[in-house]
Amino acid sequence: MIDRRFIGVVSEPRRIDVEKGQLKFFAKATGETNPIYFDEDAARRAGHPALPAPLTFMFCLASAAPAKRGDVFADMGVDEGRILHGEQSFTHHAAIYAGDVITLVTETKDIYSKKGGALDFIVQDTTATNQDGRLCAEMRFIAVVRNEQPA
């Protein structure tokens, strides 16, 4: 079982640059076809100052800048091979663009078990704020940990 003392732990702020090459790669990998995600002129014609990040790109940012405090693998000691992606959701407040510097902060909101302890659930909320201090997005991620059951 995951130690519930991690509930309420807030990570250190992590800064990450949003690079246009990453945005183009993510858009292509997710099957995006809208030219605003690939062509800077098309993005400007659509009213964007630069290439916008696809709506779920925040997950990549969080993965590329893992927390040291409250990290599921390092801090909580969970074996990566036992993790399942349970759920994720996003609330968007402002667009994220190529060239932005995003600061991420993650808080562990809950840890609970199901199926008699066979599964642990870790609920974490991450905020993304741009270089101007504007809240761009919030992400909730729920990791499911498969626990070894005695034989």
CSV table of N, CA, C and O in Angstrom, one decimal, residues 36-100:
chain,number,residue,atom,x,y,z
A,36,ILE,N,-2.7,24.8,-37.9
A,36,ILE,CA,-2.2,25.7,-36.9
A,36,ILE,C,-1.2,25.0,-35.9
A,36,ILE,O,-0.4,25.7,-35.3
A,37,TYR,N,-1.2,23.7,-35.9
A,37,TYR,CA,-0.2,23.0,-35.0
A,37,TYR,C,1.1,22.7,-35.7
A,37,TYR,O,2.0,22.2,-35.1
A,38,PHE,N,1.2,23.0,-37.0
A,38,PHE,CA,2.4,22.6,-37.8
A,38,PHE,C,3.0,23.8,-38.5
A,38,PHE,O,4.2,23.9,-38.8
A,39,ASP,N,2.2,24.8,-38.9
A,39,ASP,CA,2.6,25.9,-39.7
A,39,ASP,C,2.4,27.2,-39.0
A,39,ASP,O,1.3,27.6,-38.6
A,40,GLU,N,3.5,27.9,-38.7
A,40,GLU,CA,3.4,29.2,-37.9
A,40,GLU,C,2.6,30.2,-38.6
A,40,GLU,O,1.9,31.0,-37.9
A,41,ASP,N,2.6,30.3,-39.9
A,41,ASP,CA,1.8,31.3,-40.6
A,41,ASP,C,0.3,31.0,-40.5
A,41,ASP,O,-0.5,31.9,-40.3
A,42,ALA,N,0.0,29.7,-40.6
A,42,ALA,CA,-1.4,29.3,-40.4
A,42,ALA,C,-1.9,29.6,-38.9
A,42,ALA,O,-3.0,30.0,-38.7
A,43,ALA,N,-1.0,29.4,-38.0
A,43,ALA,CA,-1.3,29.7,-36.6
A,43,ALA,C,-1.6,31.2,-36.4
A,43,ALA,O,-2.5,31.6,-35.8
A,44,ARG,N,-0.7,32.0,-37.0
A,44,ARG,CA,-0.9,33.5,-36.9
A,44,ARG,C,-2.2,34.0,-37.6
A,44,ARG,O,-2.9,34.8,-37.1
A,45,ARG,N,-2.5,33.4,-38.8
A,45,ARG,CA,-3.7,33.7,-39.5
A,45,ARG,C,-4.9,33.4,-38.7
A,45,ARG,O,-6.0,34.0,-38.8
A,46,ALA,N,-4.8,32.3,-37.8
A,46,ALA,CA,-5.9,31.9,-37.0
A,46,ALA,C,-5.9,32.7,-35.7
A,46,ALA,O,-6.8,32.5,-34.8
A,47,GLY,N,-5.0,33.7,-35.5
A,47,GLY,CA,-5.1,34.6,-34.3
A,47,GLY,C,-4.1,34.2,-33.2
A,47,GLY,O,-4.1,34.8,-32.1
A,48,HIS,N,-3.2,33.2,-33.4
A,48,HIS,CA,-2.3,32.8,-32.4
A,48,HIS,C,-1.0,33.5,-32.6
A,48,HIS,O,-0.5,33.7,-33.7
A,49,PRO,N,-0.3,33.8,-31.5
A,49,PRO,CA,1.0,34.5,-31.7
A,49,PRO,C,2.2,33.5,-32.1
A,49,PRO,O,3.2,33.9,-32.5
A,50,ALA,N,1.9,32.2,-31.9
A,50,ALA,CA,2.9,31.2,-32.2
A,50,ALA,C,2.2,29.9,-32.3
A,50,ALA,O,0.9,29.8,-32.2
A,51,LEU,N,2.9,28.8,-32.6
A,51,LEU,CA,2.2,27.5,-32.6
A,51,LEU,C,1.6,27.2,-31.3
A,51,LEU,O,2.3,27.2,-30.2
A,52,PRO,N,0.3,26.9,-31.2
A,52,PRO,CA,-0.4,26.5,-30.0
A,52,PRO,C,-0.1,25.1,-29.6
A,52,PRO,O,0.1,24.2,-30.5
A,53,ALA,N,-0.1,24.8,-28.3
A,53,ALA,CA,0.0,23.4,-27.9
A,53,ALA,C,-1.3,22.7,-28.0
A,53,ALA,O,-2.4,23.3,-27.6
A,54,PRO,N,-1.4,21.5,-28.5
A,54,PRO,CA,-2.6,20.7,-28.5
A,54,PRO,C,-3.1,20.6,-27.0
A,54,PRO,O,-2.3,20.6,-26.1
A,55,LEU,N,-4.4,20.4,-26.8
A,55,LEU,CA,-5.0,20.5,-25.5
A,55,LEU,C,-4.4,19.5,-24.5
A,55,LEU,O,-4.4,19.8,-23.3
A,56,THR,N,-4.0,18.3,-24.9
A,56,THR,CA,-3.5,17.4,-24.0
A,56,THR,C,-2.0,17.4,-23.8
A,56,THR,O,-1.4,16.5,-23.1
A,57,PHE,N,-1.3,18.3,-24.4
A,57,PHE,CA,0.2,18.4,-24.4
A,57,PHE,C,0.7,18.6,-23.0
A,57,PHE,O,1.9,18.2,-22.7
A,58,MET,N,-0.1,19.2,-22.1
A,58,MET,CA,0.4,19.4,-20.7
A,58,MET,C,0.9,18.1,-20.1
A,58,MET,O,1.8,18.1,-19.3
A,59,PHE,N,0.3,17.0,-20.5
A,59,PHE,CA,0.7,15.7,-19.9
A,59,PHE,C,2.2,15.4,-20.3
A,59,PHE,O,3.0,15.0,-19.4
A,60,CYS,N,2.6,15.8,-21.5
A,60,CYS,CA,4.0,15.6,-21.9
A,60,CYS,C,4.9,16.6,-21.1
A,60,CYS,O,6.0,16.2,-20.8
A,61,LEU,N,4.4,17.8,-20.9
A,61,LEU,CA,5.3,18.7,-20.1
A,61,LEU,C,5.5,18.2,-18.7
A,61,LEU,O,6.6,18.2,-18.2
A,62,ALA,N,4.4,17.7,-18.1
A,62,ALA,CA,4.6,17.1,-16.7
A,62,ALA,C,5.5,15.9,-16.7
A,62,ALA,O,6.3,15.7,-15.8
A,63,SER,N,5.4,15.1,-17.8
A,63,SER,CA,6.3,13.9,-17.9
A,63,SER,C,7.7,14.3,-18.1
A,63,SER,O,8.6,13.6,-17.6
A,64,ALA,N,8.0,15.4,-18.8
A,64,ALA,CA,9.3,15.8,-19.1
A,64,ALA,C,10.0,16.5,-18.0
A,64,ALA,O,11.2,16.7,-17.9
A,65,ALA,N,9.2,17.0,-17.0
A,65,ALA,CA,9.7,17.7,-15.8
A,65,ALA,C,9.1,17.1,-14.6
A,65,ALA,O,8.3,17.7,-13.9
A,66,PRO,N,9.5,15.9,-14.2
A,66,PRO,CA,8.9,15.2,-13.1
A,66,PRO,C,9.3,15.9,-11.8
A,66,PRO,O,10.4,16.5,-11.6
A,67,ALA,N,8.4,15.8,-10.8
A,67,ALA,CA,8.6,16.4,-9.5
A,67,ALA,C,9.6,15.6,-8.7
A,67,ALA,O,9.7,14.4,-8.9
A,68,LYS,N,10.4,16.3,-7.9
A,68,LYS,CA,11.3,15.5,-7.0
A,68,LYS,C,10.5,15.2,-5.7
A,68,LYS,O,10.6,14.2,-5.1
A,69,ARG,N,9.7,16.2,-5.2
A,69,ARG,CA,8.9,16.0,-4.0
A,69,ARG,C,7.5,15.6,-4.4
A,69,ARG,O,6.8,16.3,-5.1
A,70,GLY,N,7.1,14.4,-3.9
A,70,GLY,CA,5.8,13.9,-4.3
A,70,GLY,C,5.7,13.1,-5.5
A,70,GLY,O,4.7,12.7,-6.0
A,71,ASP,N,6.9,12.7,-6.1
A,71,ASP,CA,7.0,11.9,-7.3
A,71,ASP,C,6.5,10.5,-7.0
A,71,ASP,O,7.0,9.9,-6.0
A,72,VAL,N,5.7,9.9,-7.8
A,72,VAL,CA,5.2,8.6,-7.6
A,72,VAL,C,6.3,7.5,-7.6
A,72,VAL,O,6.3,6.6,-6.8
A,73,PHE,N,7.3,7.7,-8.5
A,73,PHE,CA,8.3,6.7,-8.6
A,73,PHE,C,9.4,6.9,-7.6
A,73,PHE,O,9.7,6.0,-6.8
A,74,ALA,N,10.0,8.0,-7.6
A,74,ALA,CA,11.2,8.3,-6.7
A,74,ALA,C,10.8,8.5,-5.2
A,74,ALA,O,11.3,7.8,-4.4
A,75,ASP,N,9.8,9.3,-5.0
A,75,ASP,CA,9.5,9.7,-3.6
A,75,ASP,C,8.6,8.6,-3.0
A,75,ASP,O,8.8,8.2,-1.8
A,76,MET,N,7.6,8.1,-3.7
A,76,MET,CA,6.7,7.2,-3.1
A,76,MET,C,7.2,5.7,-3.3
A,76,MET,O,6.6,4.8,-2.7
A,77,GLY,N,8.2,5.5,-4.1
A,77,GLY,CA,8.8,4.2,-4.2
A,77,GLY,C,8.0,3.2,-5.0
A,77,GLY,O,8.2,2.0,-4.8
A,78,VAL,N,7.1,3.7,-5.9
A,78,VAL,CA,6.3,2.7,-6.7
A,78,VAL,C,7.2,2.2,-7.9
A,78,VAL,O,7.8,3.0,-8.6
A,79,ASP,N,7.1,0.9,-8.1
A,79,ASP,CA,7.8,0.2,-9.2
A,79,ASP,C,7.0,0.6,-10.5
A,79,ASP,O,5.8,0.4,-10.6
A,80,GLU,N,7.7,1.2,-11.4
A,80,GLU,CA,7.2,1.7,-12.7
A,80,GLU,C,6.4,0.6,-13.4
A,80,GLU,O,5.4,0.9,-14.1
A,81,GLY,N,6.8,-0.6,-13.3
A,81,GLY,CA,6.1,-1.8,-14.0
A,81,GLY,C,4.8,-2.1,-13.4
A,81,GLY,O,4.0,-2.9,-14.0
A,82,ARG,N,4.5,-1.5,-12.2
A,82,ARG,CA,3.2,-1.8,-11.6
A,82,ARG,C,2.1,-0.7,-11.8
A,82,ARG,O,1.0,-0.7,-11.3
A,83,ILE,N,2.5,0.4,-12.5
A,83,ILE,CA,1.7,1.6,-12.7
A,83,ILE,C,0.8,1.4,-14.0
A,83,ILE,O,1.3,1.0,-15.0
A,84,LEU,N,-0.5,1.7,-13.8
A,84,LEU,CA,-1.4,1.8,-14.9
A,84,LEU,C,-1.9,3.2,-15.0
A,84,LEU,O,-2.1,3.9,-14.0
A,85,HIS,N,-2.2,3.7,-16.2
A,85,HIS,CA,-2.8,5.0,-16.4
A,85,HIS,C,-4.3,4.9,-16.1
A,85,HIS,O,-5.0,4.2,-16.8
A,86,GLY,N,-4.7,5.5,-15.0
A,86,GLY,CA,-6.1,5.3,-14.6
A,86,GLY,C,-7.0,6.3,-15.3
A,86,GLY,O,-8.0,6.0,-15.9
A,87,GLU,N,-6.7,7.6,-15.2
A,87,GLU,CA,-7.6,8.6,-15.7
A,87,GLU,C,-6.8,9.9,-15.8
A,87,GLU,O,-5.8,10.1,-15.0
A,88,GLN,N,-7.2,10.8,-16.7
A,88,GLN,CA,-6.6,12.2,-16.6
A,88,GLN,C,-7.7,13.1,-17.2
A,88,GLN,O,-8.5,12.7,-18.0
A,89,SER,N,-7.7,14.3,-16.7
A,89,SER,CA,-8.6,15.4,-17.2
A,89,SER,C,-7.9,16.7,-17.2
A,89,SER,O,-6.9,16.9,-16.4
A,90,PHE,N,-8.3,17.6,-18.0
A,90,PHE,CA,-7.7,18.9,-18.1
A,90,PHE,C,-8.8,20.0,-18.0
A,90,PHE,O,-9.9,19.9,-18.5
A,91,THR,N,-8.4,21.1,-17.4
A,91,THR,CA,-9.2,22.3,-17.4
A,91,THR,C,-8.3,23.4,-18.0
A,91,THR,O,-7.2,23.7,-17.5
A,92,HIS,N,-8.7,24.0,-19.1
A,92,HIS,CA,-7.9,25.0,-19.8
A,92,HIS,C,-8.4,26.4,-19.5
A,92,HIS,O,-9.5,26.7,-19.5
A,93,HIS,N,-7.4,27.3,-19.2
A,93,HIS,CA,-7.7,28.7,-18.9
A,93,HIS,C,-7.1,29.6,-19.9
A,93,HIS,O,-7.7,30.7,-20.2
A,94,ALA,N,-5.9,29.3,-20.5
A,94,ALA,CA,-5.3,30.1,-21.5
A,94,ALA,C,-4.4,29.2,-22.3
A,94,ALA,O,-3.9,28.1,-21.8
A,95,ALA,N,-4.2,29.5,-23.6
A,95,ALA,CA,-3.4,28.7,-24.5
A,95,ALA,C,-1.9,28.6,-24.0
A,95,ALA,O,-1.4,29.6,-23.5
A,96,ILE,N,-1.3,27.5,-24.3
A,96,ILE,CA,0.1,27.4,-24.2
A,96,ILE,C,0.7,27.4,-25.6
A,96,ILE,O,0.2,26.8,-26.5
A,97,TYR,N,1.8,28.2,-25.7
A,97,TYR,CA,2.4,28.4,-27.1
A,97,TYR,C,3.9,28.0,-27.1
A,97,TYR,O,4.6,28.0,-26.1
A,98,ALA,N,4.3,27.7,-28.3
A,98,ALA,CA,5.8,27.5,-28.5
A,98,ALA,C,6.5,28.8,-28.0
A,98,ALA,O,6.0,29.9,-28.3
A,99,GLY,N,7.6,28.6,-27.3
A,99,GLY,CA,8.3,29.8,-26.7
A,99,GLY,C,7.9,30.1,-25.3
A,99,GLY,O,8.7,30.8,-24.6
A,100,ASP,N,6.8,29.6,-24.8
A,100,ASP,CA,6.4,29.8,-23.4
A,100,ASP,C,7.4,29.0,-22.5
A,100,ASP,O,7.9,28.0,-22.9
